[in-house]
Amino acid sequence: MTELKDLQLIIDEAVKKLNYPAQPADLYEPITYILSIGGKRLRPALLLMACDLFGGDINAAIPPALAIEVFHNFTLMHDDIMDNAPLRRGRETVHHKWNQNVGILSGDAMLVEGYKLMMQVDDRILRPVMEIFNTTATAVCEGQQIDMQFEEQDNVVIGDYLEMIRLKTAVVLGGALKIGALIGGADKQDADLLYRFGEQLGIAFQLQDDILDVYGDPEKFGKQVGGDIIANKKTFLLLKALETANNTKRTELESWLSKKDFNAIDKVAAITSIYNDLGIQNDAIAAMQTYADEAFAALEAINLPAERKQYLKDFADDLLVREK
Amino acid sequence: MTELKDLQLIIDEAVKKLNYPAQPADLYEPITYILSIGGKRLRPALLLMACDLFGGDINAAIPPALAIEVFHNFTLMHDDIMDNAPLRRGRETVHHKWNQNVGILSGDAMLVEGYKLMMQVDDRILRPVMEIFNTTATAVCEGQQIDMQFEEQDNVVIGDYLEMIRLKTAVVLGGALKIGALIGGADKQDADLLYRFGEQLGIAFQLQDDILDVYGDPEKFGKQVGGDIIANKKTFLLLKALETANNTKRTELESWLSKKDFNAIDKVAAITSIYNDLGIQNDAIAAMQTYADEAFAALEAINLPAERKQYLKDFADDLLVREK
């Protein structure tokens, strides 16, 4: 098994070799730019791992792995416009550095580039691979739309939230793993199980993200702790708190949510204290564990020796005890 | 040969049967909406014609024909945002009727739906068809970017303009025809010739559009006559006038172009009069004819009996003598 950091390095090198035309500069430079900002390259690394898991040649999986990374960054480019975000990974977003039209059109071109890369697989698996990619792309669009709707919506329940993060985040992990599995020669059943592993792991991963926003170590967590609280983001923690609070606590919580004028530190402290009183962290950890268990059960059911799967299990474990 | 209006009807019926999920409504309703606004369905009709030309089964070509129509409307949805256009074919644009984020995301989903439809071809031609689709999509993005740049650019020359309209408009006609040809069983050489026919015809078609903007019959032309002139759009006519005018005429022309405050009717009349003095209409017709000749030469070279190709020739002739 190639180590995660080596896989990430392989992706980083391959990203650098993606050579887009010089002209039109405003179409292609933003693609190179957003890809150069980096990130952890987890999605393409998962694709390579899945290929490796079934004894496939990692080199054959590099273009589709890049496809997943290009696709992921296309979604970031367009999401940043929709969220009006000035920064991404500490750097200017594309629509900010250039302008909004550049962000839209360059993103469009990037999605097409993703398709071109994804097509670089054997004819034997071209259609199933493209079908997974299509399904994944549609799900991500649906997830993003639902996420935007949540901002305007008062009656979001936890089930809706879990479905939203499954669509917006988790299916890309599942899709990457399943495509890697097909390239590696897995049969349909094992490929589906690995998809399930990725999807459930993805939901657990997002729940972990929700938890870290409140309970992460500010030294290690890359973002401002409490950012979700300040923005009234409907995370698992907030929805669970609204669901389980008694009238007094709920009124207190809702009063903070409706405040237009507030001290951010006070708001984070107050809502965290409500979460603490309600034991929300434990609820979130329990939910996360449920999805992690589902993921591990799917992995276990794959028709391969346990020691061969240990690597992915360790990877998932690491992902879920991360502090950033 | 099925008549054009029957082909358009086939497309209209098939578009109506495209059933998108009810939810998320703001993702899928805009797709149904923009497709329902109509348009002439020329691109998908060309795809069906090409399939028919080589004796293929039109029914097998319907999903890819829809793919071209869905793709074309995706580009309109995003272009309308970039152009800040409130209306399209007399109806509210998507970003106007909903909002900008809906326009971006729904467009993204639409591009993916285009890919799903385009994949509905035999395994035998799946890869070449998808490659043409990818190439076409990239070209359209490049063309749109160059078109936007032209607005800011002072030194646009006719050659750049012709390349822009080739990328933004003409390649879709070429791509649609080539895909139809492959579905119909054409060999590579004939498919390439039909691509060339569509590409050159597409350039001629756009030049005709430029001419109609100024010289079209206001009764028959769907848009405001002189719209390009009012907006200082760098059409073939304007670029040719700037290129051929003597100093006096050029100064007069540039003075109109730089006016911020003007009566639209006066401006259209004045610039049209300059065009008339310079004989620009004839230059544009000559250029259009050159591309039309190229198109017909490519059609002629296709290895089929002349009478079989007459229908496409008549279609192209009709297209280029249209008044709207």
XYZ file of C-alpha atoms in Angstrom:
648
model
C 0.000 0.000 0.000
C 1.271 3.411 -0.908
C 1.154 5.828 2.029
C -1.454 8.597 2.010
C 1.162 11.314 1.862
C 2.745 9.634 -1.160
C -0.634 9.466 -2.874
C -1.188 13.138 -2.123
C 2.214 13.846 -3.615
C 1.338 11.888 -6.746
C -1.810 13.980 -7.110
C 0.043 17.227 -6.457
C 2.596 16.370 -9.127
C -0.096 15.360 -11.600
C -2.054 18.560 -10.914
C 1.069 20.567 -11.716
C 1.342 18.786 -15.045
C -2.211 19.706 -16.071
C -1.358 22.133 -18.808
C -4.168 24.366 -19.910
C -3.942 26.604 -22.964
C -2.507 30.087 -22.453
C -5.534 31.691 -24.131
C -8.142 32.798 -23.315
C -6.175 33.604 -20.158
C -9.266 34.527 -18.128
C -10.771 31.146 -18.867
C -7.808 28.942 -18.012
C -5.717 30.841 -15.457
C -8.446 30.606 -12.797
C -8.467 26.820 -13.230
C -4.723 26.573 -12.673
C -5.037 29.051 -9.805
C -7.738 27.280 -7.816
C -6.054 23.909 -8.336
C -2.758 25.352 -7.093
C -4.309 26.551 -3.822
C -4.185 22.948 -2.829
C -6.248 21.384 -0.166
C -5.693 17.887 1.114
C -6.416 16.051 -2.154
C -8.373 13.501 -0.110
C -10.905 12.715 -2.826
C -8.413 11.821 -5.559
C -6.248 10.000 -2.989
C -9.272 7.868 -2.084
C -9.752 7.025 -5.748
C -6.142 5.852 -6.007
C -6.452 3.860 -2.753
C -9.546 2.104 -4.054
C -7.783 1.136 -7.263
C -4.815 -0.121 -5.254
C -7.094 -2.031 -2.887
C -8.202 -4.318 -5.706
C -4.707 -4.704 -7.096
C -5.089 -2.197 -9.920
C -2.354 -0.032 -11.400
C -2.401 3.337 -9.648
C -0.969 5.048 -12.719
C -4.045 4.133 -14.732
C -6.172 5.798 -12.067
C -4.395 9.148 -12.049
C -6.474 10.890 -14.768
C -9.809 9.913 -13.152
C -8.385 10.922 -9.755
C -7.547 14.307 -11.270
C -11.062 14.405 -12.699
C -12.471 14.135 -9.169
C -10.152 16.878 -7.934
C -10.969 19.159 -10.882
C -14.666 18.501 -10.379
C -14.399 19.220 -6.649
C -12.649 22.510 -7.329
C -15.231 23.429 -9.968
C -17.898 23.097 -7.260
C -15.815 25.267 -4.934
C -15.408 27.943 -7.619
C -19.156 28.185 -8.182
C -20.087 27.731 -4.497
C -17.811 30.625 -3.581
C -19.765 32.874 -5.960
C -23.061 31.682 -4.519
C -21.818 32.128 -0.936
C -20.248 35.475 -1.780
C -17.013 34.231 -0.189
C -13.932 36.435 -0.532
C -11.466 33.791 0.666
C -10.849 30.090 0.119
C -8.061 28.311 1.984
C -6.754 31.751 2.959
C -6.457 32.920 -0.655
C -8.675 35.145 -2.745
C -11.539 33.328 -4.420
C -11.645 33.351 -8.216
C -14.664 35.656 -8.568
C -12.945 38.052 -6.174
C -9.514 37.959 -7.798
C -10.969 38.194 -11.321
C -14.694 38.857 -11.446
C -17.944 36.991 -11.202
C -18.328 36.248 -14.904
C -14.866 34.746 -14.958
C -15.828 32.568 -11.989
C -18.958 31.312 -13.713
C -17.405 30.603 -17.100
C -14.113 29.251 -15.852
C -16.073 26.921 -13.581
C -18.102 25.713 -16.548
C -14.932 25.010 -18.524
C -13.553 23.207 -15.477
C -16.517 20.852 -15.290
C -15.904 19.960 -18.939
C -12.206 19.402 -18.182
C -13.312 17.057 -15.403
C -15.291 15.024 -17.939
C -12.319 14.891 -20.295
C -10.101 13.502 -17.550
C -12.724 11.040 -16.348
C -13.013 9.589 -19.853
C -9.385 8.449 -19.694
C -10.306 4.924 -18.623
C -10.490 1.631 -20.491
C -13.403 1.231 -22.909
C -14.483 -1.740 -20.809
C -15.457 0.532 -17.893
C -16.031 3.834 -19.710
C -19.802 3.786 -19.429
C -20.120 2.715 -15.772
C -17.417 5.173 -14.726
C -19.135 8.038 -16.552
C -22.470 7.058 -15.065
C -21.065 7.230 -11.535
C -19.533 10.592 -12.342
C -22.839 11.907 -13.712
C -24.793 10.678 -10.706
C -22.258 12.205 -8.348
C -22.322 15.546 -10.135
C -26.113 15.699 -10.051
C -26.183 14.835 -6.348
C -23.683 17.577 -5.531
C -25.816 20.157 -7.386
C -28.911 18.956 -5.510
C -27.048 19.102 -2.194
C -25.839 22.627 -2.838
C -29.354 23.756 -3.769
C -30.818 22.216 -0.600
C -28.041 23.786 1.466
C -28.886 27.224 0.054
C -32.587 26.649 0.734
C -31.829 25.783 4.360
C -30.613 29.341 4.895
C -34.118 30.624 4.206
C -35.944 27.736 5.822
C -37.163 27.635 9.426
C -38.259 24.055 9.755
C -35.125 22.127 8.822
C -35.054 18.764 10.594
C -32.036 16.580 11.231
C -33.087 14.014 8.625
C -33.122 16.703 5.925
C -29.744 17.922 7.082
C -28.196 14.463 6.924
C -29.586 13.965 3.429
C -28.188 17.340 2.383
C -24.649 16.531 3.553
C -24.915 13.097 1.956
C -25.697 14.737 -1.380
C -23.367 17.694 -1.133
C -20.316 16.034 0.389
C -20.533 12.311 0.969
C -21.390 11.066 -2.508
C -18.166 12.493 -3.913
C -16.180 10.270 -1.539
C -18.378 7.317 -2.466
C -18.132 8.104 -6.174
C -14.346 8.491 -6.064
C -13.950 5.167 -4.275
C -16.321 3.316 -6.581
C -14.619 4.626 -9.703
C -11.243 3.643 -8.264
C -12.621 0.193 -7.459
C -13.851 -0.318 -11.035
C -10.479 0.745 -12.417
C -8.831 -1.675 -10.000
C -10.983 -4.505 -11.321
C -13.516 -4.870 -8.489
C -16.804 -6.590 -9.270
C -20.039 -4.640 -8.981
C -20.876 -5.875 -5.486
C -17.524 -4.895 -3.998
C -17.574 -1.583 -5.847
C -21.017 -0.844 -4.381
C -19.819 -1.752 -0.895
C -16.878 0.589 -1.249
C -19.254 3.302 -2.427
C -21.298 2.748 0.719
C -18.127 2.931 2.818
C -17.247 6.309 1.274
C -20.739 7.706 1.520
C -21.196 6.819 5.181
C -17.667 7.921 6.000
C -18.399 11.201 4.233
C -21.425 11.864 6.423
C -19.401 11.005 9.545
C -16.645 13.310 8.293
C -19.066 16.215 7.882
C -20.526 15.628 11.353
C -16.974 15.716 12.691
C -16.572 19.045 10.914
C -19.675 20.358 12.683
C -18.291 19.207 16.024
C -14.834 20.687 15.392
C -16.349 24.060 14.577
C -17.459 24.287 18.203
C -15.172 21.932 20.085
C -12.032 21.965 17.945
C -8.692 23.081 19.326
C -8.335 26.662 18.047
C -4.596 26.058 17.673
C -5.119 23.106 15.356
C -8.456 23.892 13.692
C -7.786 25.800 10.490
C -10.816 28.052 10.725
C -12.266 30.400 13.301
C -13.800 28.295 16.077
C -17.516 29.022 16.316
C -17.801 30.227 12.710
C -20.942 28.130 12.196
C -22.459 29.521 15.405
C -21.764 33.121 14.411
C -23.362 32.535 10.984
C -26.410 30.678 12.403
C -25.427 27.754 10.178
C -27.920 24.933 10.553
C -25.470 22.234 11.580
C -26.274 18.936 13.245
C -25.458 20.570 16.592
C -27.840 23.502 16.192
C -30.671 21.370 14.806
C -30.217 18.826 17.602
C -30.200 21.596 20.206
C -33.393 23.102 18.793
C -34.951 19.646 18.813
C -34.018 18.672 22.366
C -34.100 21.980 24.251
C -36.876 22.640 26.736
C -38.845 25.853 26.352
C -36.498 28.004 28.391
C -33.362 26.860 26.625
C -35.024 27.022 23.244
C -36.141 30.592 23.844
C -32.617 31.506 24.902
C -31.174 29.821 21.811
C -33.672 31.444 19.463
C -33.052 34.834 20.969
C -29.355 34.486 20.105
C -30.224 33.292 16.591
C -32.440 36.302 15.935
C -30.002 38.918 17.269
C -28.743 41.172 14.492
C -26.325 42.988 16.737
C -24.089 40.876 18.917
C -20.598 40.319 20.195
C -19.323 37.258 18.365
C -17.362 35.923 21.330
C -20.395 36.252 23.599
C -22.622 34.503 21.078
C -20.217 31.593 20.620
C -19.818 31.263 24.409
C -23.554 31.424 25.071
C -24.574 28.913 22.421
C -21.701 26.580 23.299
C -22.896 26.699 26.882
C -26.407 25.716 25.763
C -24.918 22.862 23.743
C -22.968 21.786 26.832
C -26.055 21.825 29.034
C -27.939 19.735 26.496
C -25.083 17.279 25.918
C -25.119 18.033 22.215
C -21.476 17.116 21.681
C -22.177 13.557 22.803
C -25.226 13.349 20.548
C -23.146 14.482 17.619
C -20.347 12.048 18.422
C -22.896 9.243 18.704
C -24.399 10.131 15.317
C -20.956 10.330 13.788
C -20.110 6.935 15.256
C -23.257 5.419 13.801
C -22.216 6.494 10.321
C -18.639 5.401 10.931
C -19.902 1.967 12.013
C -21.984 1.725 8.848
C -18.923 2.625 6.835
C -16.767 0.012 8.537
C -19.454 -2.648 8.143
C -19.522 -2.013 4.392
C -15.737 -2.200 4.239
C -15.750 -5.424 6.188
C -18.238 -7.006 3.781
C -15.918 -6.466 0.829
C -14.598 -9.742 -0.455
C -10.920 -9.166 0.348
C -8.644 -10.326 3.178
C -8.980 -8.129 6.273
C -5.304 -7.152 6.221
C -5.712 -5.750 2.715
C -8.504 -3.478 3.951
C -6.699 -2.394 7.108
C -5.135 0.542 5.360
C -8.469 2.108 4.382
C -9.777 1.389 7.875
C -6.815 3.183 9.416
C -7.283 6.039 6.991
C -10.934 6.398 7.999
C -10.009 6.221 11.677
C -7.463 8.986 11.218
C -9.978 11.085 9.335
C -12.470 10.844 12.175
C -10.098 11.669 15.023
C -8.596 14.622 13.183
C -8.466 17.896 14.975
C -8.520 20.107 11.901
C -36.192 12.735 -45.608
C -38.263 13.965 -42.728
C -39.196 17.630 -43.136
C -37.560 20.189 -40.898
C -40.798 21.113 -39.199
C -41.435 17.441 -38.409
C -37.970 17.129 -36.921
C -38.607 20.227 -34.837
C -41.859 18.669 -33.682
C -40.073 15.457 -32.727
C -37.663 17.517 -30.633
C -40.440 19.572 -29.061
C -42.281 16.407 -28.079
C -39.136 14.803 -26.693
C -38.287 17.960 -24.734
C -41.733 17.820 -23.141
C -41.064 14.254 -22.051
C -37.839 15.194 -20.260
C -39.029 14.651 -16.735
C -36.892 16.178 -14.067
C -37.373 15.466 -10.357
C -39.827 17.701 -8.499
C -37.222 18.470 -5.838
C -35.165 20.523 -5.317
C -37.647 22.671 -7.259
C -35.238 25.596 -7.668
C -32.728 23.294 -9.311
C -34.991 21.561 -11.815
C -37.858 23.991 -12.564
C -35.520 26.469 -14.275
C -34.346 23.685 -16.593
C -37.891 22.814 -17.619
C -38.674 26.523 -17.898
C -35.822 27.518 -20.209
C -36.380 24.445 -22.383
C -40.070 25.301 -22.658
C -39.354 28.808 -23.956
C -38.552 27.079 -27.184
C -36.435 28.510 -29.893
C -36.125 26.925 -33.288
C -34.509 23.632 -32.159
C -32.163 23.964 -35.136
C -29.196 22.307 -33.449
C -30.964 19.093 -32.441
C -32.794 19.045 -35.785
C -29.417 19.154 -37.541
C -28.265 16.189 -35.470
C -31.312 14.178 -36.545
C -30.832 15.227 -40.177
C -27.224 14.069 -40.113
C -28.219 10.704 -38.717
C -30.923 10.384 -41.362
C -28.504 11.441 -44.104
C -26.427 8.314 -43.548
C -29.461 6.079 -43.267
C -29.473 5.860 -39.478
C -32.511 5.470 -37.246
C -33.683 8.909 -36.143
C -35.155 7.489 -32.951
C -31.728 6.386 -31.789
C -30.528 9.948 -32.274
C -33.188 11.656 -30.177
C -31.405 11.536 -26.781
C -28.144 12.981 -28.213
C -30.211 15.581 -30.094
C -31.804 16.518 -26.769
C -28.316 16.629 -25.261
C -27.337 19.301 -27.784
C -30.504 21.278 -27.039
C -30.019 20.984 -23.264
C -26.376 21.982 -23.631
C -27.299 24.962 -25.815
C -29.843 26.140 -23.253
C -27.321 25.681 -20.430
C -25.033 28.114 -22.253
C -27.943 30.550 -22.664
C -28.763 30.332 -18.947
C -25.209 31.191 -17.924
C -24.641 33.706 -20.752
C -27.759 35.605 -19.664
C -26.272 35.999 -16.186
C -22.962 37.175 -17.622
C -24.713 39.582 -20.012
C -27.079 40.743 -17.284
C -29.977 40.091 -19.674
C -33.505 40.405 -18.272
C -35.209 38.757 -21.248
C -34.650 35.759 -23.507
C -37.022 35.092 -26.394
C -39.391 37.626 -24.870
C -39.565 35.824 -21.521
C -37.856 36.496 -18.229
C -34.396 34.976 -17.958
C -33.839 32.394 -15.230
C -31.599 34.529 -13.020
C -34.233 37.279 -13.269
C -37.262 35.087 -12.585
C -35.516 33.231 -9.753
C -32.162 34.662 -8.758
C -28.567 34.560 -9.823
C -27.534 31.609 -7.665
C -30.366 29.566 -9.091
C -29.180 30.479 -12.588
C -25.634 29.366 -11.844
C -26.490 26.096 -10.128
C -29.373 25.104 -12.358
C -27.108 25.719 -15.345
C -24.470 23.461 -13.828
C -27.029 20.709 -13.311
C -28.180 21.229 -16.880
C -24.697 20.666 -18.282
C -24.581 17.364 -16.391
C -28.016 16.440 -17.774
C -26.621 17.147 -21.231
C -23.846 14.635 -20.596
C -26.334 12.036 -19.384
C -28.370 12.386 -22.563
C -25.315 12.361 -24.796
C -24.191 9.059 -23.293
C -27.297 7.355 -24.634
C -25.542 6.045 -27.727
C -24.159 2.635 -28.668
C -20.989 1.542 -26.881
C -19.358 1.372 -30.304
C -19.464 5.174 -30.672
C -19.661 6.254 -27.025
C -16.093 7.516 -26.789
C -15.937 9.436 -30.102
C -19.344 11.001 -29.458
C -18.332 12.120 -25.962
C -15.055 13.480 -27.305
C -16.871 15.625 -29.854
C -19.215 16.826 -27.131
C -16.284 17.716 -24.844
C -14.447 19.545 -27.592
C -17.584 21.443 -28.523
C -18.284 22.437 -24.926
C -14.739 23.705 -24.419
C -14.882 25.706 -27.645
C -18.145 27.359 -26.617
C -16.644 28.399 -23.253
C -13.595 29.808 -25.051
C -15.817 31.660 -27.533
C -17.916 33.179 -24.769
C -14.793 34.311 -22.897
C -13.341 35.910 -26.028
C -16.682 37.573 -26.747
C -16.700 39.104 -23.258
C -13.115 40.273 -23.691
C -14.032 41.987 -26.952
C -16.283 44.356 -25.015
C -13.240 45.750 -23.213
C -10.879 45.495 -26.135
C -10.155 48.303 -28.613
C -8.112 46.508 -31.220
C -10.405 43.671 -32.270
C -9.706 42.661 -35.870
C -12.026 40.787 -38.197
C -9.971 37.616 -38.029
C -10.372 37.508 -34.230
C -14.075 38.124 -34.595
C -14.521 35.278 -37.073
C -12.599 32.935 -34.784
C -14.796 34.020 -31.853
C -18.051 33.256 -33.669
C -16.597 29.979 -34.903
C -15.926 28.966 -31.296
C -19.034 30.387 -29.696
C -21.636 29.460 -32.297
C -20.427 27.481 -35.268
C -18.790 24.498 -33.558
C -22.113 23.522 -31.967
C -23.638 23.126 -35.435
C -20.575 21.189 -36.555
C -20.588 19.057 -33.409
C -24.294 18.287 -33.665
C -23.930 17.222 -37.293
C -20.844 15.110 -36.663
C -22.455 13.296 -33.748
C -25.551 12.661 -35.866
C -23.338 11.354 -38.649
C -21.584 8.899 -36.318
C -24.920 7.652 -35.005
C -26.064 7.254 -38.606
C -23.043 5.108 -39.370
C -20.884 7.565 -41.321
C -17.169 6.864 -41.563
C -14.711 9.290 -40.042
C -13.986 11.150 -43.255
C -17.637 11.843 -44.037
C -18.324 12.762 -40.429
C -15.447 15.273 -40.546
C -16.763 16.733 -43.783
C -20.194 17.164 -42.265
C -18.580 18.839 -39.249
C -16.873 21.245 -41.631
C -20.180 21.885 -43.374
C -21.812 22.769 -40.049
C -18.930 24.886 -38.820
C -18.711 26.982 -41.986
C -22.475 27.226 -42.229
C -22.527 28.383 -38.605
C -20.111 31.224 -39.338
C -22.184 32.224 -42.373
C -25.308 32.066 -40.209
C -23.809 34.414 -37.612
C -22.699 36.853 -40.309
C -26.253 36.782 -41.615
C -27.377 37.633 -38.083
C -25.034 40.629 -38.058
C -26.459 41.778 -41.394
C -30.072 41.301 -40.301
C -29.500 43.387 -37.196
C -29.001 46.385 -39.487
C -30.724 45.459 -42.716
C -33.442 43.072 -41.561
C -37.100 43.803 -42.152
C -38.323 45.150 -38.793
C -41.644 43.390 -39.387
C -39.997 39.990 -39.711
C -36.845 40.357 -37.607
C -37.629 39.188 -34.085
C -35.439 41.741 -32.346
C -35.066 45.499 -32.354
C -33.356 46.478 -35.615
C -30.053 48.202 -34.849
C -29.671 46.571 -31.428
C -26.031 45.767 -32.159
C -25.400 49.349 -33.278
C -26.977 50.825 -30.144
C -24.859 48.526 -27.940
C -21.621 49.195 -29.891
C -21.399 45.447 -30.471
C -18.281 44.589 -32.397
C -19.953 42.796 -35.288
C -18.452 42.028 -38.660
C -20.129 45.196 -39.993
C -18.679 47.533 -37.394
C -15.195 46.003 -37.563
C -15.235 46.140 -41.362
C -16.394 49.760 -41.287
C -13.618 50.713 -38.859
C -11.141 48.914 -41.091
C -12.213 50.457 -44.402
C -13.339 53.955 -43.434
C -11.204 56.947 -44.404
C -10.188 59.368 -41.675
C -13.326 61.507 -41.889
C -15.748 58.605 -41.800
C -13.772 56.850 -39.087
C -13.842 59.962 -36.920
C -17.576 60.249 -37.438
C -18.051 56.578 -36.589
C -15.845 56.739 -33.501
C -17.629 59.824 -32.288
C -20.921 57.891 -32.331
C -19.286 54.945 -30.581
C -17.978 57.121 -27.774
C -21.230 59.041 -27.165
C -22.723 58.237 -23.784
C -25.843 60.268 -24.407
C -27.603 59.731 -27.692
C -30.927 59.223 -29.377
C -31.009 55.550 -30.375
C -32.857 56.146 -33.638
C -30.363 58.840 -34.641
C -27.425 56.611 -33.827
C -28.796 53.678 -35.805
C -29.564 55.943 -38.766
C -26.160 57.636 -38.699
C -24.117 54.445 -38.436
C -26.279 52.673 -41.008
C -25.644 55.592 -43.325
C -21.898 55.212 -42.816
C -22.216 51.486 -43.534
C -24.140 52.351 -46.704
C -21.517 54.825 -47.867
C -18.800 52.235 -47.307
C -20.721 49.400 -48.939
C -20.433 47.318 -45.787
C -23.551 45.268 -46.459
C -22.007 43.925 -49.650
C -18.745 43.140 -47.863
C -20.677 41.217 -45.228
C -22.726 39.357 -47.812
C -19.524 38.475 -49.672
C -17.937 37.147 -46.480
C -21.057 35.183 -45.674
C -21.062 33.755 -49.179
C -17.440 32.671 -48.826
C -18.303 30.634 -45.735
C -21.449 29.285 -47.337
C -19.381 28.157 -50.347
C -16.938 26.423 -48.032
C -19.865 24.709 -46.332
C -21.349 23.533 -49.617
C -17.973 22.315 -50.864
C -17.618 20.142 -47.756
C -21.143 18.799 -48.233
C -20.420 18.034 -51.865
C -17.311 16.058 -50.940
C -19.297 13.678 -48.756
C -19.436 10.240 -50.289
C -23.185 10.099 -50.898
C -25.359 10.651 -53.971
C -26.070 14.337 -54.620
C -29.835 13.873 -54.336
C -29.429 12.484 -50.841
C -27.585 15.642 -49.795
C -30.000 18.024 -51.515
C -32.141 18.274 -48.416
C -29.305 19.595 -46.226
C -28.287 21.927 -49.040
C -31.829 23.313 -49.249
C -31.911 23.635 -45.479
C -28.687 25.650 -45.517
C -29.964 27.815 -48.339
C -33.135 28.563 -46.391
C -31.120 29.367 -43.314
C -29.057 31.917 -45.184
C -31.902 33.734 -46.886
C -33.961 33.951 -43.697
C -35.270 37.314 -42.700
C -35.451 36.632 -38.994
